[in-house]
Amino acid sequence: MTRIFDPKDRVIGLSGSALDVVMPMHLWFGPGGQIIRVGPTLAKIAGDQDLRGRDLFDVIHLRRPRAGKTLAQILSLQGARLSLTITGCENAQFRGVVVAMPAGAGGLINLSLGVSFAKTVEERGLTLKDFSPCDQTVDLLYLREANLAITRESRNLTERLQAAKLSAEKQAQTDVLTGLQNRRAMDEALKTMVDQPNPRFGLMHLDLDFFKEVNDTFGHAAGDHVLAHVADILRAEVRKTDIVARVGGDEFVLLFRDCDDPDLLDTIANRLIARLEVPTQFDGKACQISASAGSVLSSKYDNPTPDKLLNDADVALYTSKNRGRAQHTLFHDELMLPVPAAR
């Protein structure tokens, strides 16, 4: 009677290259326990160490199920799910399955990455090409790449939104013509400075003299040129920590941090006035202006408030204009006279 051969018992011969494609993370060991062949991905994970020729039990460390260190005991686990690590790659957790080779010729352990796959993939620079298309790790890598792409896009979107928000906030606090801070920005900065314990700063209100004449004589384009020129001078004459704001058509407020020296404020104001009096050229015409200024020192007040400081600086400014313009006045109580002055 002819015996029907059970297909399950057939032995298939695979070349090493075919084995690498089907099981790129295999360990093939001989009957004596020495490793004969290592899949390319497993070799990549192992790094500089060559696993071939080494004793199987010097390379693998079985965590579950527990078994002794004999080939017979390892092969007795055929078909069971193994959990193990490899010497030199202790941070990588592997899952595996072992099968015996025909005629006692050793065995084959096929491995895949466990929960540590993401870290191992990143550390060893693994890609989809390093895994069998049937390996579940491929799906995990797809998901990981998709999550990374979503995370990157989300981060980029957040950064763009944050940049747009900061840009909008900056624009909302910037004078378009001069690039200086505007009244809103100055109000916020002044409130912050006043709210500090024992605030020490100087506030200067500066108004251009003869600016109307420039506008009336040479036109608004010339006036815009003059305002931009004034902004450049003000920026150049203050520290980076100070604040310069355009708060009206030809009015400016300067906030000097950590300043309670009246002589220093007077020196700065006179230097500004001297520079502003130098004519600036527009379309071949000399635009001549000057400036008047009034200042206050926060340290001279028991309880300074923004309104009080601005009001007193304005009184000092009008005093400068009434005295003939092109000068600076530091506020004191005797100046509390509501005397109007032509700008």
Short mmCIF file of C-alpha atoms in Angstrom, two decimals:
data_model
loop_
_atom_site.label_atom_id
_atom_site.label_comp_id
_atom_site.label_asym_id
_atom_site.label_seq_id
_atom_site.Cartn_x
_atom_site.Cartn_y
_atom_site.Cartn_z
CA MET A 1 0.00 0.00 0.00
CA THR A 2 1.36 3.32 -1.02
CA ARG A 3 1.90 5.70 1.95
CA ILE A 4 0.50 9.21 1.43
CA PHE A 5 3.15 11.72 2.54
CA ASP A 6 1.78 14.37 4.90
CA PRO A 7 2.78 17.79 3.47
CA LYS A 8 3.45 18.97 7.01
CA ASP A 9 6.39 16.58 7.20
CA ARG A 10 8.09 17.77 4.05
CA VAL A 11 11.47 19.40 4.36
CA ILE A 12 12.02 22.55 2.32
CA GLY A 13 15.50 23.66 1.33
CA LEU A 14 16.04 27.43 1.51
CA SER A 15 19.13 29.31 0.48
CA GLY A 16 20.66 31.71 2.98
CA SER A 17 19.51 34.72 0.95
CA ALA A 18 15.95 33.38 0.86
CA LEU A 19 16.09 32.81 4.59
CA ASP A 20 17.24 36.43 5.05
CA VAL A 21 14.17 37.67 3.16
CA VAL A 22 11.64 35.49 4.92
CA MET A 23 13.19 35.76 8.40
CA PRO A 24 15.63 38.70 8.52
CA MET A 25 15.95 38.29 12.30
CA HIS A 26 16.77 34.58 12.55
CA LEU A 27 19.43 32.71 14.50
CA TRP A 28 20.49 29.38 12.99
CA PHE A 29 22.49 27.18 15.34
CA GLY A 30 24.10 23.80 14.73
CA PRO A 31 23.93 20.55 16.69
CA GLY A 32 26.78 21.66 18.92
CA GLY A 33 25.07 24.91 19.85
CA GLN A 34 27.30 27.24 17.77
CA ILE A 35 25.56 29.93 15.77
CA ILE A 36 25.87 29.27 12.04
CA ARG A 37 23.95 32.14 10.50
CA VAL A 38 22.44 35.45 11.60
CA GLY A 39 19.70 37.33 9.76
CA PRO A 40 20.78 40.73 8.38
CA THR A 41 18.44 42.79 10.58
CA LEU A 42 19.51 40.93 13.72
CA ALA A 43 23.16 41.47 12.71
CA LYS A 44 22.40 45.19 12.30
CA ILE A 45 20.86 45.32 15.76
CA ALA A 46 23.86 43.45 17.21
CA GLY A 47 26.09 46.22 15.89
CA ASP A 48 29.83 45.63 15.87
CA GLN A 49 29.67 42.19 17.49
CA ASP A 50 29.69 39.18 15.15
CA LEU A 51 27.39 36.53 16.55
CA ARG A 52 28.45 33.78 14.15
CA GLY A 53 30.52 30.99 15.68
CA ARG A 54 29.55 31.91 19.21
CA ASP A 55 27.78 29.59 21.61
CA LEU A 56 24.01 30.08 21.53
CA PHE A 57 23.79 30.42 25.31
CA ASP A 58 26.46 33.11 25.34
CA VAL A 59 24.27 35.15 22.97
CA ILE A 60 20.65 34.65 24.04
CA HIS A 61 19.20 35.12 27.50
CA LEU A 62 15.81 33.48 27.81
CA ARG A 63 13.42 35.34 30.12
CA ARG A 64 10.21 33.39 29.51
CA PRO A 65 9.55 30.53 29.65
CA ARG A 66 12.35 29.48 31.95
CA ALA A 67 14.54 26.69 30.59
CA GLY A 68 17.94 25.17 31.25
CA LYS A 69 20.98 25.81 29.10
CA THR A 70 20.94 22.73 26.95
CA LEU A 71 19.94 22.39 23.31
CA ALA A 72 17.42 19.71 24.19
CA GLN A 73 15.71 22.01 26.69
CA ILE A 74 15.63 24.90 24.20
CA LEU A 75 14.28 22.68 21.44
CA SER A 76 11.64 21.32 23.80
CA LEU A 77 10.10 24.78 23.69
CA GLN A 78 9.35 24.40 19.98
CA GLY A 79 6.26 26.39 19.04
CA ALA A 80 6.13 28.27 22.35
CA ARG A 81 6.39 32.04 22.45
CA LEU A 82 9.79 33.05 23.76
CA SER A 83 10.81 36.30 25.41
CA LEU A 84 14.54 36.96 25.39
CA THR A 85 17.40 39.42 25.13
CA ILE A 86 20.72 39.27 23.29
CA THR A 87 24.15 39.99 24.69
CA GLY A 88 25.17 43.57 23.93
CA CYS A 89 21.56 44.55 23.19
CA GLU A 90 20.04 44.17 26.64
CA ASN A 91 17.77 47.19 26.14
CA ALA A 92 16.08 45.49 23.18
CA GLN A 93 13.31 43.05 24.06
CA PHE A 94 12.75 40.23 21.57
CA ARG A 95 9.92 37.80 20.96
CA GLY A 96 10.77 34.54 19.27
CA VAL A 97 9.92 31.00 18.33
CA VAL A 98 12.29 28.04 18.03
CA VAL A 99 12.06 25.03 15.70
CA ALA A 100 14.32 21.99 15.40
CA MET A 101 16.20 21.27 12.20
CA PRO A 102 15.71 17.81 10.60
CA ALA A 103 17.87 14.89 11.69
CA GLY A 104 19.21 16.62 14.79
CA ALA A 105 21.03 19.27 12.73
CA GLY A 106 20.42 22.04 15.27
CA GLY A 107 17.66 24.58 15.29
CA LEU A 108 16.37 27.93 14.14
CA ILE A 109 15.08 30.80 16.26
CA ASN A 110 13.05 33.43 14.47
CA LEU A 111 12.85 36.74 16.33
CA SER A 112 10.86 39.93 16.22
CA LEU A 113 11.05 43.14 18.27
CA GLY A 114 8.85 43.44 21.31
CA VAL A 115 7.60 46.53 23.08
CA SER A 116 11.00 48.20 22.71
CA PHE A 117 10.73 48.26 18.91
CA ALA A 118 10.48 52.07 18.63
CA LYS A 119 13.63 52.69 20.66
CA THR A 120 15.55 49.93 18.87
CA VAL A 121 14.43 51.17 15.46
CA GLU A 122 15.62 54.67 16.29
CA GLU A 123 18.91 53.63 17.90
CA ARG A 124 19.88 51.20 15.13
CA GLY A 125 18.51 53.23 12.23
CA LEU A 126 16.17 50.48 11.06
CA THR A 127 13.73 50.99 8.20
CA LEU A 128 10.88 49.06 6.62
CA LYS A 129 13.42 47.26 4.40
CA ASP A 130 14.93 45.63 7.49
CA PHE A 131 11.77 43.65 8.24
CA SER A 132 9.79 40.94 6.54
CA PRO A 133 6.65 42.41 4.93
CA CYS A 134 4.65 39.96 7.08
CA ASP A 135 6.25 41.11 10.33
CA GLN A 136 3.82 42.93 12.61
CA THR A 137 6.60 45.42 13.25
CA VAL A 138 6.03 46.77 9.74
CA ASP A 139 2.51 47.80 10.73
CA LEU A 140 3.84 49.34 13.92
CA LEU A 141 6.45 51.23 11.93
CA TYR A 142 3.78 52.55 9.59
CA LEU A 143 1.77 53.69 12.59
CA ARG A 144 4.88 55.18 14.19
CA GLU A 145 5.80 57.07 11.03
CA ALA A 146 2.22 58.27 10.68
CA ASN A 147 2.19 59.43 14.30
CA LEU A 148 5.54 61.15 13.85
CA ALA A 149 4.30 62.87 10.71
CA ILE A 150 1.13 63.99 12.48
CA THR A 151 3.17 65.16 15.47
CA ARG A 152 5.57 67.09 13.24
CA GLU A 153 2.73 68.67 11.33
CA SER A 154 0.92 69.51 14.55
CA ARG A 155 4.11 71.03 15.98
CA ASN A 156 4.73 72.99 12.77
CA LEU A 157 1.14 74.20 12.80
CA THR A 158 1.43 75.19 16.46
CA GLU A 159 4.67 77.04 15.74
CA ARG A 160 3.12 78.82 12.75
CA LEU A 161 0.07 79.78 14.80
CA GLN A 162 2.31 80.97 17.65
CA ALA A 163 4.44 82.96 15.21
CA ALA A 164 1.33 84.44 13.64
CA LYS A 165 -0.02 85.31 17.08
CA LEU A 166 3.25 86.96 18.11
CA SER A 167 3.37 88.81 14.80
CA ALA A 168 -0.21 90.01 15.23
CA GLU A 169 0.48 91.08 18.80
CA LYS A 170 3.61 92.91 17.69
CA GLN A 171 1.75 94.62 14.85
CA ALA A 172 -1.01 95.60 17.28
CA GLN A 173 1.62 97.30 19.45
CA THR A 174 3.72 98.86 16.69
CA ASP A 175 3.35 102.21 14.97
CA VAL A 176 3.25 101.40 11.26
CA LEU A 177 4.99 104.55 10.04
CA THR A 178 7.95 104.69 12.43
CA GLY A 179 8.28 101.11 13.64
CA LEU A 180 8.25 102.40 17.22
CA GLN A 181 5.90 101.05 19.84
CA ASN A 182 2.46 102.64 19.84
CA ARG A 183 0.26 104.09 22.58
CA ARG A 184 -1.16 100.69 23.51
CA ALA A 185 2.30 99.17 23.97
CA MET A 186 3.45 102.17 25.99
CA ASP A 187 0.40 101.98 28.26
CA GLU A 188 1.04 98.29 28.97
CA ALA A 189 4.76 98.84 29.61
CA LEU A 190 4.09 101.82 31.88
CA LYS A 191 1.52 99.88 33.92
CA THR A 192 3.97 97.00 34.33
CA MET A 193 6.73 99.35 35.48
CA VAL A 194 4.43 101.20 37.92
CA ASP A 195 3.27 97.91 39.44
CA GLN A 196 6.82 96.95 40.40
CA PRO A 197 7.82 97.38 44.07
CA ASN A 198 9.52 100.76 44.52
CA PRO A 199 9.54 101.59 40.81
CA ARG A 200 12.55 103.54 39.53
CA PHE A 201 12.23 104.90 36.03
CA GLY A 202 12.02 108.14 34.13
CA LEU A 203 9.22 109.15 31.77
CA MET A 204 9.79 111.77 29.09
CA HIS A 205 7.05 113.28 26.93
CA LEU A 206 8.55 114.77 23.78
CA ASP A 207 6.68 116.86 21.21
CA LEU A 208 8.06 118.12 17.90
CA ASP A 209 8.26 121.86 17.31
CA PHE A 210 7.54 123.32 13.86
CA PHE A 211 6.35 119.97 12.52
CA LYS A 212 3.10 121.51 11.27
CA GLU A 213 5.11 124.00 9.20
CA VAL A 214 6.96 121.11 7.48
CA ASN A 215 3.66 119.42 6.63
CA ASP A 216 2.06 122.63 5.39
CA THR A 217 5.12 123.69 3.35
CA PHE A 218 6.40 120.44 1.86
CA GLY A 219 3.42 118.08 2.17
CA HIS A 220 2.55 115.00 4.19
CA ALA A 221 5.20 112.86 2.48
CA ALA A 222 7.84 115.19 3.88
CA GLY A 223 6.15 114.97 7.28
CA ASP A 224 6.25 111.18 7.17
CA HIS A 225 9.94 111.34 6.26
CA VAL A 226 10.60 113.61 9.25
CA LEU A 227 8.74 111.27 11.63
CA ALA A 228 10.76 108.27 10.42
CA HIS A 229 13.94 110.32 10.84
CA VAL A 230 12.92 111.30 14.39
CA ALA A 231 12.24 107.63 15.22
CA ASP A 232 15.76 106.68 14.07
CA ILE A 233 17.30 109.33 16.32
CA LEU A 234 15.24 108.31 19.36
CA ARG A 235 16.11 104.64 18.91
CA ALA A 236 19.80 105.50 18.57
CA GLU A 237 19.88 107.58 21.76
CA VAL A 238 18.28 105.11 24.19
CA ARG A 239 19.30 101.73 25.57
CA LYS A 240 17.77 98.49 24.31
CA THR A 241 15.99 98.08 27.63
CA ASP A 242 14.30 101.49 27.32
CA ILE A 243 11.02 102.06 25.51
CA VAL A 244 10.24 104.59 22.80
CA ALA A 245 6.64 105.00 21.66
CA ARG A 246 4.85 107.26 19.23
CA VAL A 247 1.66 108.21 21.07
CA GLY A 248 0.26 110.85 18.73
CA GLY A 249 0.88 112.60 15.42
CA ASP A 250 4.17 114.20 16.50
CA GLU A 251 4.25 113.13 20.15
CA PHE A 252 6.54 110.56 21.69
CA VAL A 253 6.91 109.01 25.14
CA LEU A 254 10.21 107.56 26.34
CA LEU A 255 10.50 105.25 29.36
CA PHE A 256 13.95 104.92 30.93
CA ARG A 257 14.29 101.86 33.17
CA ASP A 258 16.21 102.08 36.46
CA CYS A 259 16.62 105.83 36.10
CA ASP A 260 15.99 108.34 38.90
CA ASP A 261 18.73 110.84 38.04
CA PRO A 262 17.30 114.23 36.99
CA ASP A 263 20.64 115.37 35.55
CA LEU A 264 20.83 112.28 33.36
CA LEU A 265 17.32 112.88 32.00
CA ASP A 266 18.19 116.50 31.30
CA THR A 267 21.36 115.45 29.46
CA ILE A 268 19.46 112.92 27.33
CA ALA A 269 16.71 115.43 26.48
CA ASN A 270 19.18 118.15 25.47
CA ARG A 271 21.11 115.69 23.32
CA LEU A 272 17.90 114.60 21.60
CA ILE A 273 16.83 118.20 20.98
CA ALA A 274 20.24 119.06 19.54
CA ARG A 275 20.13 116.12 17.12
CA LEU A 276 16.53 116.79 16.11
CA GLU A 277 17.36 120.39 15.23
CA VAL A 278 19.78 119.26 12.51
CA PRO A 279 17.75 119.59 9.25
CA THR A 280 16.93 116.43 7.36
CA GLN A 281 16.71 116.44 3.56
CA PHE A 282 13.60 115.41 1.67
CA ASP A 283 13.36 115.68 -2.09
CA GLY A 284 16.17 118.22 -2.08
CA LYS A 285 14.56 120.37 0.59
CA ALA A 286 15.77 120.93 4.16
CA CYS A 287 13.14 120.05 6.74
CA GLN A 288 13.82 122.00 9.95
CA ILE A 289 12.22 121.00 13.25
CA SER A 290 13.03 121.00 16.94
CA ALA A 291 11.51 119.43 20.03
CA SER A 292 10.25 120.29 23.50
CA ALA A 293 10.24 117.77 26.34
CA GLY A 294 8.88 117.31 29.84
CA SER A 295 9.89 114.55 32.24
CA VAL A 296 8.96 112.96 35.56
CA LEU A 297 10.76 110.54 37.88
CA SER A 298 8.68 107.76 39.41
CA SER A 299 10.82 107.79 42.56
CA LYS A 300 9.48 111.28 43.41
CA TYR A 301 5.98 109.86 43.99
CA ASP A 302 4.70 107.98 47.01
CA ASN A 303 2.14 106.15 44.89
CA PRO A 304 2.82 106.71 41.18
CA THR A 305 0.07 105.90 38.70
CA PRO A 306 0.25 105.96 34.90
CA ASP A 307 -2.31 108.77 34.65
CA LYS A 308 -0.52 110.90 37.21
CA LEU A 309 2.90 110.43 35.60
CA LEU A 310 1.61 111.16 32.09
CA ASN A 311 -0.35 114.20 33.25
CA ASP A 312 2.65 115.68 35.10
CA ALA A 313 5.00 114.98 32.17
CA ASP A 314 2.50 116.76 29.92
CA VAL A 315 2.48 119.77 32.29
CA ALA A 316 6.28 119.85 32.15
CA LEU A 317 6.18 119.61 28.36
CA TYR A 318 3.82 122.59 28.05
CA THR A 319 6.08 124.50 30.38
CA SER A 320 8.95 123.91 27.96
CA LYS A 321 6.86 125.16 25.06
CA ASN A 322 5.73 128.26 26.98
CA ARG A 323 9.34 129.04 27.76
CA GLY A 324 10.19 129.26 24.08
CA ARG A 325 10.30 125.63 22.90
CA ALA A 326 13.41 123.54 22.12
CA GLN A 327 14.07 122.83 25.79
CA HIS A 328 13.48 120.31 28.55
CA THR A 329 11.66 120.70 31.88
CA LEU A 330 11.59 118.29 34.80
CA PHE A 331 8.27 118.35 36.61
CA HIS A 332 7.90 119.83 40.10
CA ASP A 333 4.84 120.93 42.05
CA GLU A 334 5.18 124.62 41.16
CA LEU A 335 4.43 123.77 37.54
CA MET A 336 0.82 122.88 38.27
CA LEU A 337 -0.57 125.70 36.19
CA PRO A 338 -2.93 124.91 33.30
CA VAL A 339 -1.35 127.42 30.92
CA PRO A 340 -2.10 126.57 27.27
CA ALA A 341 0.68 126.73 24.72
CA ALA A 342 0.70 126.61 20.94
CA ARG A 343 2.25 123.48 19.52
#
